[in-house]
Amino acid sequence: MDNRPIGVFDSGLGGLTAVKELEKVLPGESVIYFGDTGRVPYGTRSRETVRRYARQDMAFLTRHDVKAVLAACGTVSSTAGDIGAALPVPYFDVLNPTARAAAKRTRRGVVGVIGTNATIHSGSYTKALLQAEPGLKVFCQACPLFVPLVESGFVEPEEEITYLAAKRYLEPLRQAGVDVLILGCTHYPIISKAIGRVMGEGVELVDSGREAALALAEELKRREMLSGGERPRWAEYYVTDAPENFAGVAELFLGHSVEGVQVNDIESYWAESTT
C-alpha cells in the first residue's frame, strides 16, 4: 500500500487525456499534474532541449514525493526514456505500451503513427512496433499543427480548421491502407473525431494516454503500490504560464472542472536536473 500521489507531466494540456484514463482505471489514486504551458510545444524543439525540459519536469514531480512518474508526452517518451529510468521511483511513458497495443490490434499488419516532429523523426515508434511484431509495415506522419490547435481550443468536431489540417496530414496514411493508427501525442485524442472522420470507420485509433494509464495501473498493482483508500482522492495541477487558460480548456479533456491551478517556475529546477 502506498498513499502517495502519482505524478504526471506533459508539455501542456495533452497529458490530461492520460489523467482522465487514470481516473477511470485507478479511481482511488491521487494525482499531481504538471503542464509546461509556458514552453509548449516540445515537439518542435531539439533533442537536447527536450531532454533538459524532461529533467526539470521530472525533478519537479519527485520533489513533490510522488510514488511514480508518468511522462504523458510522446516527445519526451521518444527522447528521454533513459532519464526516466534513472528516477528513484517507477517511471512510465506512452511509447512501449502503445506500440504493443497497436501491434496486437492490426489485422493487416499495416500501422500508422502520428506525432510531433520530434517523435516522428526519432523513429522510436517504428522501432518499438517492429520489436513487438517483426514484419509490420509502419507509416509515420508528423502533425505539428495539432498541438497548437488543441492548446488554442480548436477541438470541437465541427471545427473546419482542425478538419482541414487532419485531412492534409492524414491522407497519405489513409492511402497507405493502415488499419490501426497510433495517436502518438496525448493531445491528439481530444480531436479524435476529426481524425476518425478523415481515416474512416475501418481504422482503429490507439490512444497513447489510455494505453500508458493501463500499463501504469497494472504495474502498481503488481508492486502492491496502490492507495489504501483511507483518504479521499485529490488532485493538484501546476503549470508554467496562463493558469486561467489551462483551467478552461482542461474541462474539455477531463469532463469536469479544475480548480486551484498553481503556477510554478520550472527553471528553478535546472540546477537539480543537472546533478
CSV table of C-alpha atoms in Angstrom, one decimal:
chain,number,residue,atom,x,y,z
A,1,MET,CA,0.0,0.0,0.0
A,2,ASP,CA,1.3,3.5,-0.9
A,3,ASN,CA,-0.9,6.6,-0.4
A,4,ARG,CA,1.5,9.0,-2.2
A,5,PRO,CA,0.2,10.6,-5.4
A,6,ILE,CA,1.0,9.6,-9.0
A,7,GLY,CA,3.0,12.3,-10.9
A,8,VAL,CA,2.0,13.0,-14.5
A,9,PHE,CA,3.6,15.6,-16.8
A,10,ASP,CA,3.3,16.9,-20.3
A,11,SER,CA,4.4,19.9,-22.4
A,12,GLY,CA,0.9,21.3,-21.9
A,13,LEU,CA,-2.7,20.1,-21.7
A,14,GLY,CA,-2.3,16.8,-23.6
A,15,GLY,CA,-1.3,14.7,-20.7
A,16,LEU,CA,-4.7,15.3,-19.2
A,17,THR,CA,-6.0,12.6,-21.5
A,18,ALA,CA,-3.9,10.2,-19.6
A,19,VAL,CA,-5.1,11.7,-16.3
A,20,LYS,CA,-8.7,11.1,-17.5
A,21,GLU,CA,-7.9,7.4,-18.1
A,22,LEU,CA,-6.2,7.1,-14.7
A,23,GLU,CA,-9.3,8.4,-13.1
A,24,LYS,CA,-11.2,5.5,-14.8
A,25,VAL,CA,-8.8,2.7,-14.1
A,26,LEU,CA,-7.5,3.9,-10.7
A,27,PRO,CA,-10.3,5.9,-9.2
A,28,GLY,CA,-8.8,5.8,-5.7
A,29,GLU,CA,-5.5,7.3,-6.6
A,30,SER,CA,-4.4,11.0,-6.2
A,31,VAL,CA,-2.5,12.8,-8.9
A,32,ILE,CA,-0.1,15.7,-9.2
A,33,TYR,CA,-0.2,17.0,-12.8
A,34,PHE,CA,2.4,19.3,-14.3
A,35,GLY,CA,1.8,21.0,-17.6
A,36,ASP,CA,4.7,23.1,-19.1
A,37,THR,CA,2.4,25.5,-20.7
A,38,GLY,CA,5.0,28.3,-20.9
A,39,ARG,CA,7.2,26.2,-23.2
A,40,VAL,CA,4.6,24.2,-25.2
A,41,PRO,CA,5.1,22.6,-27.7
A,42,TYR,CA,8.0,20.3,-27.1
A,43,GLY,CA,7.7,18.6,-30.4
A,44,THR,CA,9.4,21.4,-32.4
A,45,ARG,CA,12.4,21.6,-30.0
A,46,SER,CA,15.8,20.0,-30.4
A,47,ARG,CA,16.5,16.7,-28.8
A,48,GLU,CA,18.9,18.3,-26.3
A,49,THR,CA,16.3,20.9,-25.3
A,50,VAL,CA,13.6,18.3,-24.8
A,51,ARG,CA,15.8,16.2,-22.6
A,52,ARG,CA,16.6,19.3,-20.5
A,53,TYR,CA,13.0,20.1,-20.1
A,54,ALA,CA,12.2,16.5,-19.2
A,55,ARG,CA,14.9,16.5,-16.5
A,56,GLN,CA,13.3,19.6,-15.0
A,57,ASP,CA,9.8,18.3,-15.2
A,58,MET,CA,10.8,15.0,-13.5
A,59,ALA,CA,12.7,16.9,-10.8
A,60,PHE,CA,9.6,18.9,-10.0
A,61,LEU,CA,7.5,15.9,-9.5
A,62,THR,CA,10.0,13.9,-7.5
A,63,ARG,CA,10.3,16.9,-5.2
A,64,HIS,CA,6.6,16.5,-4.5
A,65,ASP,CA,7.1,13.0,-3.2
A,66,VAL,CA,5.2,11.1,-5.9
A,67,LYS,CA,5.3,7.3,-5.9
A,68,ALA,CA,5.5,7.0,-9.7
A,69,VAL,CA,6.1,9.3,-12.7
A,70,LEU,CA,4.2,9.1,-16.0
A,71,ALA,CA,5.6,11.0,-18.9
A,72,ALA,CA,2.3,11.6,-20.7
A,73,CYS,CA,4.2,13.2,-23.6
A,74,GLY,CA,5.1,11.4,-26.8
A,75,THR,CA,8.0,13.6,-27.5
A,76,VAL,CA,9.6,13.0,-24.0
A,77,SER,CA,8.8,9.3,-24.3
A,78,SER,CA,10.6,9.1,-27.6
A,79,THR,CA,13.8,11.0,-26.5
A,80,ALA,CA,14.2,10.8,-22.7
A,81,GLY,CA,13.4,7.3,-21.6
A,82,ASP,CA,16.8,6.8,-20.1
A,83,ILE,CA,16.4,9.9,-17.9
A,84,GLY,CA,13.1,8.5,-16.5
A,85,ALA,CA,14.6,5.1,-15.9
A,86,ALA,CA,17.2,6.7,-13.6
A,87,LEU,CA,14.5,8.1,-11.3
A,88,PRO,CA,14.2,6.9,-7.7
A,89,VAL,CA,10.5,5.9,-8.3
A,90,PRO,CA,8.9,3.8,-11.1
A,91,TYR,CA,8.8,5.6,-14.4
A,92,PHE,CA,6.3,5.0,-17.2
A,93,ASP,CA,5.8,6.6,-20.6
A,94,VAL,CA,3.5,6.3,-23.6
A,95,LEU,CA,5.7,4.6,-26.1
A,96,ASN,CA,6.0,0.9,-25.5
A,97,PRO,CA,2.5,0.2,-24.1
A,98,THR,CA,1.0,1.9,-27.1
A,99,ALA,CA,3.3,0.1,-29.6
A,100,ARG,CA,2.4,-3.2,-28.1
A,101,ALA,CA,-1.3,-2.5,-28.2
A,102,ALA,CA,-1.2,-1.4,-31.8
A,103,ALA,CA,0.8,-4.4,-32.9
A,104,LYS,CA,-1.9,-6.7,-31.3
A,105,ARG,CA,-4.8,-4.9,-32.9
A,106,THR,CA,-3.7,-4.6,-36.5
A,107,ARG,CA,-5.5,-7.1,-38.8
A,108,ARG,CA,-3.5,-6.4,-42.0
A,109,GLY,CA,-0.1,-5.7,-40.4
A,110,VAL,CA,-0.2,-2.0,-41.6
A,111,VAL,CA,0.1,0.5,-38.8
A,112,GLY,CA,0.2,4.3,-38.9
A,113,VAL,CA,1.8,6.6,-36.4
A,114,ILE,CA,1.1,10.3,-36.0
A,115,GLY,CA,3.0,12.6,-33.6
A,116,THR,CA,5.1,15.7,-33.2
A,117,ASN,CA,8.1,16.4,-35.4
A,118,ALA,CA,10.5,15.2,-32.7
A,119,THR,CA,8.6,12.0,-32.0
A,120,ILE,CA,8.4,11.0,-35.7
A,121,HIS,CA,12.0,12.0,-36.5
A,122,SER,CA,13.2,9.9,-33.6
A,123,GLY,CA,11.9,6.7,-35.2
A,124,SER,CA,11.0,5.4,-31.8
A,125,TYR,CA,7.6,4.1,-32.6
A,126,THR,CA,8.8,2.3,-35.7
A,127,LYS,CA,11.5,0.6,-33.6
A,128,ALA,CA,9.1,-0.3,-30.8
A,129,LEU,CA,6.4,-1.6,-33.2
A,130,LEU,CA,8.9,-3.8,-35.0
A,131,GLN,CA,10.2,-5.2,-31.7
A,132,ALA,CA,6.7,-6.1,-30.8
A,133,GLU,CA,5.8,-7.6,-34.1
A,134,PRO,CA,8.6,-8.0,-36.8
A,135,GLY,CA,7.3,-7.7,-40.3
A,136,LEU,CA,4.8,-4.9,-39.7
A,137,LYS,CA,4.5,-2.2,-42.3
A,138,VAL,CA,4.8,1.2,-40.4
A,139,PHE,CA,3.8,4.5,-41.9
A,140,CYS,CA,4.6,7.7,-39.9
A,141,GLN,CA,3.4,11.3,-40.2
A,142,ALA,CA,4.3,14.4,-38.3
A,143,CYS,CA,1.4,16.6,-37.5
A,144,PRO,CA,2.9,19.8,-36.0
A,145,LEU,CA,-0.2,21.9,-36.1
A,146,PHE,CA,-2.3,19.6,-34.0
A,147,VAL,CA,-0.8,20.6,-30.6
A,148,PRO,CA,-1.3,24.4,-31.2
A,149,LEU,CA,-4.8,23.8,-32.4
A,150,VAL,CA,-5.7,21.8,-29.3
A,151,GLU,CA,-3.9,24.2,-26.9
A,152,SER,CA,-5.9,27.1,-28.6
A,153,GLY,CA,-9.2,25.3,-28.0
A,154,PHE,CA,-10.0,24.3,-31.7
A,155,VAL,CA,-11.2,20.9,-30.6
A,156,GLU,CA,-14.9,20.7,-31.5
A,157,PRO,CA,-15.8,18.1,-34.2
A,158,GLU,CA,-17.2,20.9,-36.5
A,159,GLU,CA,-14.0,23.0,-36.4
A,160,GLU,CA,-13.2,23.3,-40.1
A,161,ILE,CA,-9.6,24.4,-39.5
A,162,THR,CA,-8.9,21.3,-37.4
A,163,TYR,CA,-10.5,19.0,-40.0
A,164,LEU,CA,-8.6,20.6,-42.9
A,165,ALA,CA,-5.3,20.1,-41.0
A,166,ALA,CA,-6.2,16.5,-40.3
A,167,LYS,CA,-7.1,15.9,-43.9
A,168,ARG,CA,-3.8,17.4,-45.1
A,169,TYR,CA,-1.7,15.3,-42.7
A,170,LEU,CA,-3.6,12.0,-42.7
A,171,GLU,CA,-4.5,11.4,-46.4
A,172,PRO,CA,-1.1,9.6,-47.1
A,173,LEU,CA,-1.8,7.2,-44.2
A,174,ARG,CA,-5.3,6.6,-45.4
A,175,GLN,CA,-4.0,5.9,-48.9
A,176,ALA,CA,-1.4,3.5,-47.4
A,177,GLY,CA,-4.2,1.3,-46.1
A,178,VAL,CA,-3.4,1.4,-42.4
A,179,ASP,CA,-6.0,-0.3,-40.2
A,180,VAL,CA,-4.6,0.9,-36.9
A,181,LEU,CA,-3.5,4.5,-36.2
A,182,ILE,CA,-1.4,5.4,-33.1
A,183,LEU,CA,-2.2,8.8,-31.7
A,184,GLY,CA,1.4,9.3,-30.7
A,185,CYS,CA,0.8,12.6,-28.8
A,186,THR,CA,-1.5,12.8,-25.8
A,187,HIS,CA,-3.0,16.0,-27.3
A,188,TYR,CA,-4.5,14.1,-30.2
A,189,PRO,CA,-7.3,12.1,-28.6
A,190,ILE,CA,-9.1,15.4,-27.9
A,191,ILE,CA,-9.5,15.8,-31.7
A,192,SER,CA,-10.0,12.1,-32.4
A,193,LYS,CA,-13.4,12.7,-34.0
A,194,ALA,CA,-11.8,14.9,-36.7
A,195,ILE,CA,-9.0,12.3,-37.1
A,196,GLY,CA,-11.5,9.5,-37.3
A,197,ARG,CA,-13.6,11.4,-39.8
A,198,VAL,CA,-10.6,11.5,-42.2
A,199,MET,CA,-9.4,8.0,-41.6
A,200,GLY,CA,-12.8,6.3,-41.9
A,201,GLU,CA,-14.6,3.7,-39.8
A,202,GLY,CA,-12.3,0.8,-40.7
A,203,VAL,CA,-9.3,2.3,-38.9
A,204,GLU,CA,-8.9,1.8,-35.2
A,205,LEU,CA,-7.4,4.7,-33.2
A,206,VAL,CA,-5.0,3.8,-30.4
A,207,ASP,CA,-4.9,6.4,-27.6
A,208,SER,CA,-1.4,6.5,-26.2
A,209,GLY,CA,-2.7,8.1,-22.9
A,210,ARG,CA,-5.1,5.3,-22.3
A,211,GLU,CA,-2.5,2.6,-23.0
A,212,ALA,CA,0.0,4.3,-20.7
A,213,ALA,CA,-2.6,4.6,-17.9
A,214,LEU,CA,-3.5,0.9,-18.2
A,215,ALA,CA,0.2,-0.1,-18.1
A,216,LEU,CA,0.8,2.0,-15.0
A,217,ALA,CA,-2.2,0.6,-13.2
A,218,GLU,CA,-1.1,-2.9,-13.9
A,219,GLU,CA,2.4,-2.3,-12.7
A,220,LEU,CA,1.3,-0.5,-9.5
A,221,LYS,CA,-1.0,-3.4,-8.7
A,222,ARG,CA,1.8,-5.9,-9.3
A,223,ARG,CA,4.1,-4.0,-7.0
A,224,GLU,CA,1.4,-3.6,-4.3
A,225,MET,CA,1.7,0.2,-4.5
A,226,LEU,CA,-1.9,1.2,-4.8
A,227,SER,CA,-3.5,3.6,-2.4
A,228,GLY,CA,-5.2,2.0,0.6
A,229,GLY,CA,-8.2,4.3,0.2
A,230,GLU,CA,-8.1,5.7,3.8
A,231,ARG,CA,-8.1,9.3,2.4
A,232,PRO,CA,-10.3,10.8,-0.3
A,233,ARG,CA,-8.8,11.1,-3.7
A,234,TRP,CA,-7.3,14.5,-4.5
A,235,ALA,CA,-5.5,16.2,-7.4
A,236,GLU,CA,-3.2,19.2,-7.8
A,237,TYR,CA,-2.4,21.0,-11.1
A,238,TYR,CA,0.7,23.0,-11.8
A,239,VAL,CA,1.5,25.0,-15.0
A,240,THR,CA,4.3,27.4,-16.0
A,241,ASP,CA,2.0,30.0,-17.6
A,242,ALA,CA,-1.6,31.1,-18.1
A,243,PRO,CA,-3.4,29.1,-15.4
A,244,GLU,CA,-6.8,30.5,-16.3
A,245,ASN,CA,-6.4,29.2,-19.9
A,246,PHE,CA,-5.4,25.8,-18.6
A,247,ALA,CA,-8.4,25.6,-16.3
A,248,GLY,CA,-10.8,26.4,-19.1
A,249,VAL,CA,-9.5,24.0,-21.7
A,250,ALA,CA,-8.8,21.3,-19.1
A,251,GLU,CA,-12.5,20.8,-18.6
A,252,LEU,CA,-12.7,19.6,-22.2
A,253,PHE,CA,-10.1,17.0,-21.5
A,254,LEU,CA,-11.3,15.7,-18.2
A,255,GLY,CA,-15.1,16.3,-18.4
A,256,HIS,CA,-15.1,18.1,-15.0
A,257,SER,CA,-13.9,21.4,-13.6
A,258,VAL,CA,-10.4,22.1,-12.5
A,259,GLU,CA,-9.7,24.5,-9.6
A,260,GLY,CA,-6.7,25.9,-7.8
A,261,VAL,CA,-4.3,25.7,-10.7
A,262,GLN,CA,-0.9,26.8,-9.4
A,263,VAL,CA,1.9,28.5,-11.4
A,264,ASN,CA,5.5,27.1,-11.0
A,265,ASP,CA,8.8,28.5,-12.1
A,266,ILE,CA,10.3,25.4,-13.7
A,267,GLU,CA,13.6,27.0,-14.4
A,268,SER,CA,14.3,26.8,-10.6
A,269,TYR,CA,14.7,23.1,-11.0
A,270,TRP,CA,17.5,23.5,-13.5
A,271,ALA,CA,20.3,23.0,-11.0
A,272,GLU,CA,18.7,19.9,-9.6
A,273,SER,CA,18.0,18.4,-13.0
A,274,THR,CA,21.7,18.6,-14.0
A,275,THR,CA,23.1,16.8,-10.9
